[in-house]
C-alpha atoms as one frame of an Amber mdcrd trajectory, in Angstrom:
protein
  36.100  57.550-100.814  37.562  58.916-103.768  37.036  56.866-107.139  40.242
  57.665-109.276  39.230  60.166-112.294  42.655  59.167-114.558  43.652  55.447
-113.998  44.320  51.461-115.196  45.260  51.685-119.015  47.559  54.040-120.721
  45.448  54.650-123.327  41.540  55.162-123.093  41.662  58.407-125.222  42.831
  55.880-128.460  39.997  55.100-130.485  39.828  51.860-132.709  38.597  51.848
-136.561  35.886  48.596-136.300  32.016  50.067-135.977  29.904  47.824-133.648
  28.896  45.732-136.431  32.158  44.431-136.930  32.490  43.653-133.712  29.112
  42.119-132.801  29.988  40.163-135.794  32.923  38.744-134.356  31.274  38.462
-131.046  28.734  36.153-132.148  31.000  34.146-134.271  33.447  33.845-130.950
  31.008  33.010-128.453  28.702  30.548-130.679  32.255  28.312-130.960  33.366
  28.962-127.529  36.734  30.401-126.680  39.450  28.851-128.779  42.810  27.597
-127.427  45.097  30.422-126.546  47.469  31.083-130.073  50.811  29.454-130.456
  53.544  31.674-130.409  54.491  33.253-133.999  57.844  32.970-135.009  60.376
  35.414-133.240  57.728  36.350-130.910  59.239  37.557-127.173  59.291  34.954
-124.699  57.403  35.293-121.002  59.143  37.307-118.279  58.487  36.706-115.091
  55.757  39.182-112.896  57.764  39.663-110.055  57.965  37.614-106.619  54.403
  36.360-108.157  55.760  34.137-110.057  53.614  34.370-113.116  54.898  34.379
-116.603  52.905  37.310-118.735  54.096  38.536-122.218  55.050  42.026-122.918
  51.788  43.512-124.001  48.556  43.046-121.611  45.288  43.922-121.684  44.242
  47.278-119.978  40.716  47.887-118.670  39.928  51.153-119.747  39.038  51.926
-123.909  35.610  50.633-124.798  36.201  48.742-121.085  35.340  51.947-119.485
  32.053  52.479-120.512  28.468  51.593-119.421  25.770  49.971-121.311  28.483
  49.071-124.252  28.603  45.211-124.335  28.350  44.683-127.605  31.543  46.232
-128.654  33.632  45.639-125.576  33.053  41.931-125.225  34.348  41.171-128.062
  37.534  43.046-127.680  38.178  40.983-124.519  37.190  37.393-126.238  39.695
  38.607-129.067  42.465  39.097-126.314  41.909  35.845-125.003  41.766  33.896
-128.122  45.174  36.211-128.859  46.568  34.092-125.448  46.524  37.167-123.436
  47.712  36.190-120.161  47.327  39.085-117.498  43.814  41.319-117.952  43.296
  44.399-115.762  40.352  46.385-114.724  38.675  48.120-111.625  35.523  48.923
-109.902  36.415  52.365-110.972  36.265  51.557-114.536  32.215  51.612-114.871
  30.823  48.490-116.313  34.481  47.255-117.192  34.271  44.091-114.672  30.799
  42.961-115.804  32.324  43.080-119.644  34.761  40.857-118.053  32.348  38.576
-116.460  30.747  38.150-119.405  33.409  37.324-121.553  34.526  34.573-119.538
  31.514  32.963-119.444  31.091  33.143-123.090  34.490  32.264-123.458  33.884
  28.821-121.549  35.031  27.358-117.770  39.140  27.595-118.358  38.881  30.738
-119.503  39.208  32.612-116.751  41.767  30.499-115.165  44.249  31.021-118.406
  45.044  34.458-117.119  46.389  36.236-114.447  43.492  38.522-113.597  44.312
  42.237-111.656  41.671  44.444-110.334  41.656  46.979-107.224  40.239  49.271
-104.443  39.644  52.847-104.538  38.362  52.188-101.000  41.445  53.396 -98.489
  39.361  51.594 -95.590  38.794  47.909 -94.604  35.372  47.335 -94.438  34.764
  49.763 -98.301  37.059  47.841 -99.677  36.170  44.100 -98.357  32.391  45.333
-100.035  34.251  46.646-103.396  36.122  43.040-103.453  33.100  40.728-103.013
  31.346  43.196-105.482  34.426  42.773-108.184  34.576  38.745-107.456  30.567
  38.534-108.094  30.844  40.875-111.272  33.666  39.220-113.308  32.160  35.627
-112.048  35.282  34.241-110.070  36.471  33.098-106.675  39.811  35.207-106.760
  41.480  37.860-107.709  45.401  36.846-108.618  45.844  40.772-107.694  43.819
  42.824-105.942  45.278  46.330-106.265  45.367  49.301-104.021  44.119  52.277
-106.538  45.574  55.850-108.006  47.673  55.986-104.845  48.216  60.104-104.442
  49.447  61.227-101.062  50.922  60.502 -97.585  47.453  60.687 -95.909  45.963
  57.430 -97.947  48.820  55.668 -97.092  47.952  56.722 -93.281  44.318  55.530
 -93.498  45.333  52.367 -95.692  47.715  50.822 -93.102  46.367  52.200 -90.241
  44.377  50.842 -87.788  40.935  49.176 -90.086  42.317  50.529 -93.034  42.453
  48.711 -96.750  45.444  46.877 -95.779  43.237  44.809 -92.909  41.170  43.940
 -96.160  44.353  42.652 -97.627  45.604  40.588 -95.029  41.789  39.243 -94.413
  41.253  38.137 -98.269  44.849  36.783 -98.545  44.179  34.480 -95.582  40.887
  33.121 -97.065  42.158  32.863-100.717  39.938  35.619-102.131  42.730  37.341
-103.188  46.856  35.961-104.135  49.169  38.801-104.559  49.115  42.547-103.393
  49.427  45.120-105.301  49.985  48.873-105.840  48.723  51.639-108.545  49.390
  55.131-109.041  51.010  57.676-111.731  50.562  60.967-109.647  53.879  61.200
-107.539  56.884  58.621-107.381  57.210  59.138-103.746  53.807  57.636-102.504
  54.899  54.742-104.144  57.940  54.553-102.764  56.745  54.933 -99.590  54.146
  52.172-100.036  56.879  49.982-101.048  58.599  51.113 -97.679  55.607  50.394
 -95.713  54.352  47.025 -96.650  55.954  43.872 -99.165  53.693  44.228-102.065
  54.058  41.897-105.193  53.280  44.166-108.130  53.674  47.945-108.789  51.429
  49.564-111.635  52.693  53.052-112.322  53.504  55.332-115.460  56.182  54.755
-118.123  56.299  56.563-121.478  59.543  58.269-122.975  58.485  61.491-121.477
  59.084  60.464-117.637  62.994  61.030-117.500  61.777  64.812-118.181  60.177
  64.984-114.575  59.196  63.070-111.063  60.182  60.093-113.101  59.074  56.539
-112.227  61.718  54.995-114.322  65.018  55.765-112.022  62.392  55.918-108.765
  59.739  53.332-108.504  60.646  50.809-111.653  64.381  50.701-109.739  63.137
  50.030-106.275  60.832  47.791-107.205  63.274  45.713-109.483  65.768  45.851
-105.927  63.088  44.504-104.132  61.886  41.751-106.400  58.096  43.339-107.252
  56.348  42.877-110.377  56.359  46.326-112.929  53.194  46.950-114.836  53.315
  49.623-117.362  50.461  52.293-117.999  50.283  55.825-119.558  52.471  54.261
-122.225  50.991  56.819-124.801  50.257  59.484-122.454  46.270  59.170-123.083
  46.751  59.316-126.548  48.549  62.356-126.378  51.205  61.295-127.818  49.922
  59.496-130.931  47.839  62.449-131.880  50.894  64.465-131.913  52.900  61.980
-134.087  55.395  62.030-131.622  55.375  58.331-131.807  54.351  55.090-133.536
  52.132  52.841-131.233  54.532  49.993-131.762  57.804  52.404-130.555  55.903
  53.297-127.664  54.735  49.544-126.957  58.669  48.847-127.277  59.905  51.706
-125.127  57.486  50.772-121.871  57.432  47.301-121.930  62.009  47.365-122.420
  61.298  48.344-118.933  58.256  46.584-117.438  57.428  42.992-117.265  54.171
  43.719-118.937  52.673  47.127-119.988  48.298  47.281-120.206  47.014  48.945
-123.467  42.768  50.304-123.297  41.539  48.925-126.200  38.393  50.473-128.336
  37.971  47.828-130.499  39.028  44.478-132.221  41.828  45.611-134.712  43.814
  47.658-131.667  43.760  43.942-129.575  45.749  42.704-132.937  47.805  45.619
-133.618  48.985  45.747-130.276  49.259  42.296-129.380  50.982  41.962-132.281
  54.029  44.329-130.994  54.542  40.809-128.834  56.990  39.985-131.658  59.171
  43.016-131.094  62.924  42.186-130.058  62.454  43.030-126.720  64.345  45.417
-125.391  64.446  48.583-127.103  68.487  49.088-127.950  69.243  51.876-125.299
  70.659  54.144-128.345  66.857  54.091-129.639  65.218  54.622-125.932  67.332
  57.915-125.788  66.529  58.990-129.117  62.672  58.666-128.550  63.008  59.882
-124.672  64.987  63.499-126.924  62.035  63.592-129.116  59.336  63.938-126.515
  61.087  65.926-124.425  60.628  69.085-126.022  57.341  68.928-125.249  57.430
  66.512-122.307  54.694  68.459-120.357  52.039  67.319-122.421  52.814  64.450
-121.932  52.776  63.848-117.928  50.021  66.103-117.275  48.613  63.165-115.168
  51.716  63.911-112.482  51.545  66.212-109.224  52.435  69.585-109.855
């Protein structure tokens, strides 16, 4: 069982500017009151889309799981990054049993956050595990850890090559723990993850009727194995939800100056239904929430003059691709 090294968010190498005291601050202040009602809309905000065949209705910027998510021992500061989200009306929060203590920050916040919490979002985790019985035990462990009944996505992880796919759908492989957890309402919607190779998730596509495709978009992908005019196209033939990640290339392209957060924010999610940003600390959940009152899309003139910016130096950028 491999646990993916370089997954979830597109951005866990971004670091935030609050110090923990800020943020226990804040954390204290959030959970003494309870979770408050999800924000109204600001003016000239960017409506809902639609997550695929799921049916849900997420915003343009999402919650990723990785940033101070993926850490261990680190409550203080990341709860309060995910209460922040939520009293921000995030709807759609990811994570993974991959991600260290990222579901029990989770867990946590919901509780502090009060009983509807959890139920205001459309909550995504996965499985590393490729067979049936791993990932039934990586499931229950995920449910028990962020405090819930159901996952609205359970996710088949950092999908890489041909032989996973084999030992996923083949005989008591992951896709038996699918089928199982669907049936008994443990789990909603299927979906897929991966930023190594287009292909694989192509071919998952091919293989099986999954609701939701995670996979990389940043303005560097036209330069090569893009997901853009592979995966994002097939999946918007076949009706499946697109989830952006990698949207700053680990932070790669933000130390650079290659790019403003907010222009890369506005390139990825002009072509996904939602894109999932790691957060490290209070002020990044309202600067990049916040890019939810862009004028979604991107004009295609400014999409090609970013994607001829980065290419230049487009292999620092994608260094998370096969090859």
């Amino acid at each position: 069982m491999r646990e993916p090294s370089e997954t979830g968010s597109a951005d866990g190498g971004r670091r935030g500017v609050l110090g923990a005291v800020a943020t226990t601050a804040a954390a204290v202040a959030v959970g003494a009151a309870g979770c408050p009602s999800p924000a109204a809309p600001a003016a000239g905000e960017a409506p809902s889309r639609t997550l695929g065949r799921t049916g849900a209705q997420v915003e343009p910027v999402s919650l990723g799981g990785e940033g101070i998510l993926r850490t261990t021992g680190r409550h203080r500061e990341a709860v309060p990054v995910i209460l922040e989200a939520l009293r921000l009306g995030v709807r759609y929060c990811d994570t993974a049993p991959a991600y260290q203590q990222s579901q029990d920050y989770y867990g946590e916040a919901f509780r502090a956050a009060g009983p509807k919490a959890r139920e205001q979002v459309f909550l995504a985790s996965k499985t590393h595990a490729r067979d049936r019985d791993g990932a039934l035990r990586l499931l229950d462990d995920s449910l028990r850890r962020l405090g819930t009944d159901h996952l609205d996505s359970w996710q088949l992880h950092d999908l890489r090559e041909i032989e996973e796919l084999d030992a996923i759908f083949g005989k008591r492989g992951a896709i038996e723990a699918v089928e199982q957890a669907r049936a008994d309402g443990r789990v909603r919607h299927v979906g897929i993850t991966g930023h190594h190779d287009p292909r694989i998730l192509l071919e998952a596509m091919r293989r099986y009727p999954v609701d939701t495709v995670l996979c990389a978009v940043n303005p560097a992908d036209p330069a090569r194995l893009p997901f853009l005019t592979t995966v994002v196209e097939e999946a918007r033939r076949r009706g499946v939800g697109v989830i952006g990640m990698k949207i700053m290339a680990a932070g790669r392209l933000l130390q650079d100056r290659a790019a403003s957060a907010s222009e890369l924010i506005h390139y990825a999610a002009s072509h996904a239904d939602t894109v999932i940003i790691g957060c490290s600390s209070i002020a990044e959940v309202r600067e990049n929430l916040g890019a939810r009152s862009l004028s979604f899309p991107m004009p295609p003139a400014e999409r090609a003059a970013l994607e001829a910016r980065v290419a230049p130096r487009a292999g620092r950028y994608d260094t998370f691709k096969v090859g």
